[in-house]
XYZ file of C-alpha atoms in Angstrom:
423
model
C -11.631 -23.464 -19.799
C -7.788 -23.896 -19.704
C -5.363 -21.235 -19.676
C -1.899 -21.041 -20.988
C 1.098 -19.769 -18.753
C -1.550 -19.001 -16.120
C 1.273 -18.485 -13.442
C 2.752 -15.603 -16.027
C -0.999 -13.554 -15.936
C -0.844 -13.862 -11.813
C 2.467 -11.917 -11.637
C 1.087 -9.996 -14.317
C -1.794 -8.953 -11.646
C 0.819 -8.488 -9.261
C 2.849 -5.914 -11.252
C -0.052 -4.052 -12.261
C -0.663 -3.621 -8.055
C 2.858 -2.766 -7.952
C 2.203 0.076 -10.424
C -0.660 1.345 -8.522
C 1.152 0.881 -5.098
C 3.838 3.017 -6.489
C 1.594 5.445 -8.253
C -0.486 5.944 -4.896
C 2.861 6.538 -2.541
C 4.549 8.383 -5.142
C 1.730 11.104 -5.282
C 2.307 12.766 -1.897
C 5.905 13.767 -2.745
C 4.749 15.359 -5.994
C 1.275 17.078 -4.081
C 3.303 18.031 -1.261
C 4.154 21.767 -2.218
C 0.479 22.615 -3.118
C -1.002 19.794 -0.297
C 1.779 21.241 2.450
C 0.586 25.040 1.612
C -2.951 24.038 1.404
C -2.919 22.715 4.995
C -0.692 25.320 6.558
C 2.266 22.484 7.017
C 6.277 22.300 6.153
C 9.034 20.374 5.482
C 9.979 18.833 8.944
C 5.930 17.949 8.658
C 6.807 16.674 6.007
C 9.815 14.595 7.519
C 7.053 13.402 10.062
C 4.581 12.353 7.308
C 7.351 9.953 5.974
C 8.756 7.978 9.093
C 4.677 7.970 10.021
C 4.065 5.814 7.018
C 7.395 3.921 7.141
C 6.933 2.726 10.944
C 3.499 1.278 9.917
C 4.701 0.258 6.789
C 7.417 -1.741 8.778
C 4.962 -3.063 11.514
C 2.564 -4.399 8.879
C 5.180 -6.493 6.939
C 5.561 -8.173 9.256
C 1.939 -8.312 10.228
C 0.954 -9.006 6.730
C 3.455 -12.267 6.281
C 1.680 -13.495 8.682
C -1.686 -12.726 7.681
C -0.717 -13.956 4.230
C 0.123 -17.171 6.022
C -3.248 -17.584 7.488
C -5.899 -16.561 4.620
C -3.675 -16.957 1.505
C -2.413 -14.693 -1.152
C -6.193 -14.374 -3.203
C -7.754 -13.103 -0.108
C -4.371 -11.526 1.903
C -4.183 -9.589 -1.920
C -7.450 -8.192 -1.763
C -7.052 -6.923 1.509
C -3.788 -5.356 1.207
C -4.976 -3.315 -1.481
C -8.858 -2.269 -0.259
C -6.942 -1.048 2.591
C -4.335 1.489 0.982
C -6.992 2.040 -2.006
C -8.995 3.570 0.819
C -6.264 5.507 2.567
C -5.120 6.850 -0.620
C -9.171 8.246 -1.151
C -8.926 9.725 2.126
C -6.077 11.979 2.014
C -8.561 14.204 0.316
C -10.351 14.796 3.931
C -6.936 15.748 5.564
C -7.172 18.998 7.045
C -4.015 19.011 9.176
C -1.586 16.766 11.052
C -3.480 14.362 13.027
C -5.867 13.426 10.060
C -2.852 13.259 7.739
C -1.016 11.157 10.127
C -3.856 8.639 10.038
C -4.610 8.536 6.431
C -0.310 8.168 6.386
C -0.537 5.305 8.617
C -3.460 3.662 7.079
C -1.552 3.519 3.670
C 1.799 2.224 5.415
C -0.384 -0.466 6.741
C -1.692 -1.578 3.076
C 0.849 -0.931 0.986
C 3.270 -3.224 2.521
C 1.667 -6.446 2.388
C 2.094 -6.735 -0.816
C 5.699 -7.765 -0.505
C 5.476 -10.821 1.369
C 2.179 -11.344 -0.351
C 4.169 -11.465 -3.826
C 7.208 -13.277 -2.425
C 4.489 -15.716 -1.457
C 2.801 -16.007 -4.335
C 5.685 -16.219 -6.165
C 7.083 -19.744 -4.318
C 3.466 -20.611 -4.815
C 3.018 -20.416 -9.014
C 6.585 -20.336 -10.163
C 9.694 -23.186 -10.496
C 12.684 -22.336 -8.106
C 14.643 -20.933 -11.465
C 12.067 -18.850 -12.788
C 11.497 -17.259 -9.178
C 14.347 -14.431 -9.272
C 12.192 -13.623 -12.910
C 9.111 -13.314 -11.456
C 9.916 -11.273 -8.466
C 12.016 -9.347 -11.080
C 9.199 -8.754 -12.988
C 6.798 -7.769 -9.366
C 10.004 -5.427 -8.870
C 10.149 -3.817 -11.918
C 6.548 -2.249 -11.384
C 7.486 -0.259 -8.838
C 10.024 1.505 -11.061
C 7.342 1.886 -13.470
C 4.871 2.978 -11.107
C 7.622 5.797 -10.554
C 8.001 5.977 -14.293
C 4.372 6.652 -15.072
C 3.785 8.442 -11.450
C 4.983 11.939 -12.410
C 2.985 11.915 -15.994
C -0.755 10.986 -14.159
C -0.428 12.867 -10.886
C 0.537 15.680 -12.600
C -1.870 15.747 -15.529
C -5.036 14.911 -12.881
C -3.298 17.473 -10.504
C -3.791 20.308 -13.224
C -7.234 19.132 -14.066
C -8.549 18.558 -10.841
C -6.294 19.997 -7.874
C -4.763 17.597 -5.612
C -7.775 16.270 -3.418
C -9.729 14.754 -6.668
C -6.996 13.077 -7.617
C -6.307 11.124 -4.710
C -9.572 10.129 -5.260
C -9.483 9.041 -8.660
C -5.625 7.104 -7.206
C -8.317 5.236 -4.644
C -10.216 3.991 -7.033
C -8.021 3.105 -9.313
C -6.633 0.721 -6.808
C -10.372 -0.783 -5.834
C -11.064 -1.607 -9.603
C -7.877 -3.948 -9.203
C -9.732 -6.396 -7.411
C -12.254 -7.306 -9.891
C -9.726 -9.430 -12.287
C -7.482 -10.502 -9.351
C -10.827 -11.916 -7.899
C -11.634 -13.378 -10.755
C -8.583 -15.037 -12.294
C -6.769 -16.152 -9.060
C -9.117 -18.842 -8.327
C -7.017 -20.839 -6.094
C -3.509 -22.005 -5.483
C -1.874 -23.765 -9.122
C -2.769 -27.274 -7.010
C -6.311 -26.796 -7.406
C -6.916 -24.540 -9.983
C -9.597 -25.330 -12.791
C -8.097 -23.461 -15.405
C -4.406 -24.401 -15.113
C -3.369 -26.511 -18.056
C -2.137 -30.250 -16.962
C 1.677 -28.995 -18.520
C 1.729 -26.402 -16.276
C 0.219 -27.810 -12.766
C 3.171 -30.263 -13.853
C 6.107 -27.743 -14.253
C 5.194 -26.015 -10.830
C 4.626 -28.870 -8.622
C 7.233 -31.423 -9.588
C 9.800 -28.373 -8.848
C 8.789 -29.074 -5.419
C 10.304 -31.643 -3.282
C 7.729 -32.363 -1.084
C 7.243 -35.208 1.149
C 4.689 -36.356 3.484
C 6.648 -34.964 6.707
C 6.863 -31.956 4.656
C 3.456 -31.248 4.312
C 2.523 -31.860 7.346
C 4.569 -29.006 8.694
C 2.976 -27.036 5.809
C -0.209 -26.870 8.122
C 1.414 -24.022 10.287
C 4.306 -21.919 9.625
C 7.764 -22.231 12.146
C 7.598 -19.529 15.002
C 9.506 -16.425 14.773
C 11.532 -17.952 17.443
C 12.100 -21.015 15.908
C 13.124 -19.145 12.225
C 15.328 -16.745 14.059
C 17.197 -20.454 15.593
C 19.127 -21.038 12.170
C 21.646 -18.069 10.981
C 20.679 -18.285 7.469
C 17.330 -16.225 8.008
C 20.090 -13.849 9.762
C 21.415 -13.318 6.472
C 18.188 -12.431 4.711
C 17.380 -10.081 7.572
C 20.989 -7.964 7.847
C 20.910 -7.850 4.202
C 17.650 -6.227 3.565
C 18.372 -3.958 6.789
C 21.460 -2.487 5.124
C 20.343 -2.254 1.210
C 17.059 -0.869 1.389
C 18.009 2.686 2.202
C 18.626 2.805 -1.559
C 15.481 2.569 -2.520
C 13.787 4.608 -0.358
C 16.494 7.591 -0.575
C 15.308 8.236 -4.350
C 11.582 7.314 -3.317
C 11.847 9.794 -0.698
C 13.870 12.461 -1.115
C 14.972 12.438 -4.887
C 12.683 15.162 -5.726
C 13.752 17.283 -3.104
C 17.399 17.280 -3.725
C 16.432 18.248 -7.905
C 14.735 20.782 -6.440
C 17.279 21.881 -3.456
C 20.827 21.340 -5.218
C 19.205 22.115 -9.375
C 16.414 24.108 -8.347
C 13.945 22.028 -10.615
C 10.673 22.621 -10.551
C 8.023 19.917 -10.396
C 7.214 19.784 -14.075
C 11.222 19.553 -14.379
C 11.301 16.954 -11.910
C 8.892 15.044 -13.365
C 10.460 15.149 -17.063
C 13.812 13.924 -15.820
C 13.093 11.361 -13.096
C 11.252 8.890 -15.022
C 14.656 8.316 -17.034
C 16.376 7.077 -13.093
C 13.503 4.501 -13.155
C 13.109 3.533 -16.249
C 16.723 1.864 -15.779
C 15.576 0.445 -12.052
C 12.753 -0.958 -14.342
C 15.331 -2.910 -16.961
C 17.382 -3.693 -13.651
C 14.371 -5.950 -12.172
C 14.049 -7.773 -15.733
C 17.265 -7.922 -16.568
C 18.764 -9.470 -13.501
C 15.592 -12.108 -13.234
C 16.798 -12.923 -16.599
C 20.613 -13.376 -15.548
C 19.974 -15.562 -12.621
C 17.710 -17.867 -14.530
C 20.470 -18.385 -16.757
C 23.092 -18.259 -14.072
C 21.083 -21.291 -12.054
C 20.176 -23.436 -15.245
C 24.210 -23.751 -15.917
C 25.243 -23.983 -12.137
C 22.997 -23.920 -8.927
C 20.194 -21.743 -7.063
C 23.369 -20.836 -4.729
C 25.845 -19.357 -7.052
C 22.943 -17.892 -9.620
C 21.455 -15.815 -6.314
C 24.875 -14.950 -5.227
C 26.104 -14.028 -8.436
C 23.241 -11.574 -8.902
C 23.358 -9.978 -5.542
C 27.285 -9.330 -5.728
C 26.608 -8.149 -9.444
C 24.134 -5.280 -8.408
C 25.460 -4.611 -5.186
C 28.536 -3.343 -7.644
C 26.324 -0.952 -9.900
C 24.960 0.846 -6.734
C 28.555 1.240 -5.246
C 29.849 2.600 -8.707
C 26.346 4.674 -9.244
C 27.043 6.485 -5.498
C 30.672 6.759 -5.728
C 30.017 8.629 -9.179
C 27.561 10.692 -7.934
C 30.090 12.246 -5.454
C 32.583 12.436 -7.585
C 31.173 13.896 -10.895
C 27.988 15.743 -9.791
C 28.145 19.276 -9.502
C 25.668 21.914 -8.897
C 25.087 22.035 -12.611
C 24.714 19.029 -14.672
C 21.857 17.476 -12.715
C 20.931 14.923 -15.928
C 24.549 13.345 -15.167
C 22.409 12.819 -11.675
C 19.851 11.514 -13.093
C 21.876 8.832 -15.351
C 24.095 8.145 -12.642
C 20.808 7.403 -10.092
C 20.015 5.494 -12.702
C 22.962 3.107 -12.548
C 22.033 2.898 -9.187
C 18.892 1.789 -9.408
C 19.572 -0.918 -11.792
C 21.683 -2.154 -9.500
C 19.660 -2.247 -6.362
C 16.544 -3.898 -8.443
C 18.756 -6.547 -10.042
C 20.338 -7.711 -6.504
C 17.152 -7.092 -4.353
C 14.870 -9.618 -6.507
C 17.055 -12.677 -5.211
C 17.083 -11.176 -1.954
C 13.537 -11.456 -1.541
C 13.334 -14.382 -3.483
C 15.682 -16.235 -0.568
C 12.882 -16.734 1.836
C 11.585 -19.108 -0.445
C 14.399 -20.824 -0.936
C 15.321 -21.386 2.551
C 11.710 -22.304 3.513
C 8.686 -23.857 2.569
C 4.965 -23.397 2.938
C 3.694 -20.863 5.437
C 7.231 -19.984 6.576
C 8.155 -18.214 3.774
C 5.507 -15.634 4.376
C 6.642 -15.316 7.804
C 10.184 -14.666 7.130
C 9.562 -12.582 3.679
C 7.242 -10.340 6.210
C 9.937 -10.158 9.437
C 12.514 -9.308 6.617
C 10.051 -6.568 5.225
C 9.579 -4.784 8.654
C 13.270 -5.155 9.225
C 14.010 -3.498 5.521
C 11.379 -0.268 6.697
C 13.573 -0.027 10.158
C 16.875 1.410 8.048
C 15.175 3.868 6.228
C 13.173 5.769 9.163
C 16.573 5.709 10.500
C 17.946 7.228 6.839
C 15.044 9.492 7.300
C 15.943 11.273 10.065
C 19.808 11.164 9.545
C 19.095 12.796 6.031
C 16.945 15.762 7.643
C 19.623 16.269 9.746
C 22.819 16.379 7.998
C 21.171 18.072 4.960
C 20.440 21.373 6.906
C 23.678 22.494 5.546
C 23.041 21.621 2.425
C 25.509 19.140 1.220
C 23.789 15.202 0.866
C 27.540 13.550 0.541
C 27.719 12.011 4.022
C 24.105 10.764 2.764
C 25.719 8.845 -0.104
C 29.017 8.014 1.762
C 26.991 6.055 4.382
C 24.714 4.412 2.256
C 28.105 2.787 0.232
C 29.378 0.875 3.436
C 25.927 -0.085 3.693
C 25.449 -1.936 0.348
C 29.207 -3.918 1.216
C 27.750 -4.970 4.716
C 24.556 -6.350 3.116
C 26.974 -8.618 0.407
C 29.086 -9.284 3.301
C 25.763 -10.457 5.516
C 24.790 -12.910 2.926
C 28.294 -14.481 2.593
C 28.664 -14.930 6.209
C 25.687 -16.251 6.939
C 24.050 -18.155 4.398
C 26.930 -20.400 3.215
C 24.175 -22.407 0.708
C 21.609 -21.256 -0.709
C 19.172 -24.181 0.063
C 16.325 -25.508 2.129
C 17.093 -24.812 5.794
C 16.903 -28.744 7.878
């Protein structure tokens, strides 16, 4: 049996984890009011809960590159997700802050191997200019997942209370593994149902020589990545631009409900709108780099992409301090929006740069280091936000997160002169 664009139905997998990742994380800040009352907790509990799950989250992308490295991305996949399927199931035992700060960390740990796992994968089944689409495309489910998040927690929330339906989220994520065990047989190399047109497209994008493979057999130390600048640039960048992400992950409903006093049903009929646009931002700027590289080079199409987004969020924050008032929250909601795009059609090629720097085991080791280095800035966000917000304005929130996303386009520029393979 042969199978047609195989490499399209293994990112297709991916994003459908991606959706489920999202779904699963995105549950606790929509359960929180009920889940926080039910187990006699508050908001700086709440605080805690986050940076619990980010500092694992950022220990275990690294961890997980790694582990990626060693077993694969079929196996490193299946793991990943058992393990945050599980932790999801288990918040429904909670009963107070040292359980919940287990089941927290235990999802942290899962959930964020499947980063490096899809930059991985990605360098794995996909040509060098149809990279930025496919991690655009692995992006672009976690806006969905945020998309579709509010509509089935809330609708299993009012049929079932909030410990059934993390639950049901657990097993949702366990039933996953059936087709991902099943159709990702083995790398595009080796696989018996890739079709002869394909195995060709994937592996004569490669430049591969004997020397190379040979260092394929074990990836460069930390130490030895770290040597070159250029990994420098991957690193700084993601430290400065993923704040972004998790401010509206994180705290979004909380300001609707603290500056427009939404309710959750409100929240959760106006926030899909912010990531529906994130969502065309990860397609969208796939689709512009691919064309971008076809007409010039891997350099200037990453570049272009990463300076073209970085713009959006800058005119997205600057708006929102400008034009948002305590009344017209949907301009808030458009204007997040803008921002979104943005940050998914720059941070697509940002991931997607481990890959093209390196090769073969490498790349997970580098997408991974980058990944716990991305989860350092927001724990930091975290705290700074709790902070400043106790007097109720979030400007210096969005003022500081601005000069962030110019010192990430400024990191890449200084640092990574080329975008190429790192001798």
């Amino acid at each position: 049996m042969k199978v047609k664009g195989l490499r399209w139905w293994i990112i297709g997998l991916i994003f459908v984890a991606t959706v489920i990742n999202y779904i699963d994380r995105t549950a606790f800040a929509l359960l929180w009011p009920q889940m926080g009352k039910d187990l006699g907790m508050d908001n700086s509990d709440y605080a805690l809960m986050l940076n619990i799950f980010m500092v694992t989250y950022a220990t275990s992308k690294f961890l997980s590159g790694r582990l990626y490295d060693q077993i694969g991305t079929r196996i490193g996949f299946i793991v990943s997700i058992v393990v945050w399927s599980a932790a999801a199931a288990f918040h429904a035992l909670a009963r107070g802050v040292i359980s919940l700060s287990i089941v927290r960390g235990l999802l942290g740990l899962g959930e964020a191997g499947l980063w490096p796992g899809a930059v991985k994968s990605n360098g794995e089944w996909f040509p060098i200019k149809q990279r930025a689409l496919a991690q655009g495309i692995f992006n672009s489910g976690a806006s969905i997942g945020n998309v579709v998040a509010p509509i089935v927690i809330v609708f299993l929330y009012a049929q079932f209370g909030w410990k059934s339906t993390y639950l049901i989220l657990g097993g949702l994520g366990l039933l996953w593994v059936i087709p991902w065990f099943i159709l990702n047989k083995s790398k595009p190399e080796d696989h018996p149902w890739i079709t002869d047109k394909e195995k060709a497209l994937i592996l004569n994008d490669r430049t591969d020589d004997a020397d190379d493979k040979k260092t394929k057999a074990k990836s460069l130390s930390v130490v030895k990545i770290l040597s070159y600048k250029q990994p420098w640039g991957v690193l700084l960048c993601r430290f400065f631009i993923e704040p972004i992400w998790w401010f509206f992950a994180g705290w979004m409903p909380i300001y609707l409900n603290s500056k427009f006093g939404l309710s959750i049903e409100e929240i959760g009929k106006t926030m899909w709108i912010s990531y529906l646009m994130a969502a065309a931002g990860g397609i969208l700027g796939g689709m512009f780099t691919e064309a971008i590289i076809k007409r010039t080079s891997v350099d200037v199409g990453r570049k272009a992409s990463i300076v073209l987004g970085s713009l959006l969020i800058i005119i997205g924050f600057v708006s929102i301090i400008l034009f948002v008032n305590d009344s017209n929250y949907m301009t808030f909601i458009y204007l997040a929006g803008i921002a979104l795009f943005g940050f998914q059609f720059a941070i697509g090629n940002i991931q997607t740069l481990s890959s093209d720097l390196f090769k073969g085991p490498s790349v997970g080791t580098l997408a991974g280091l980058a990944g716990t280095i991305a989860a350092v800035s927001p724990i930091i966000m975290n705290w700074f936000i709790g902070t400043i917000t106790q007097s109720g304005s979030y400007t210096p929130a969005f003022i500081a997160i601005t000069v962030s996303v110019v010192l990430a386009v400024v990191s890449i520029f200084l640092l990574i002169k080329k975008v190429k393979l790192v001798q």
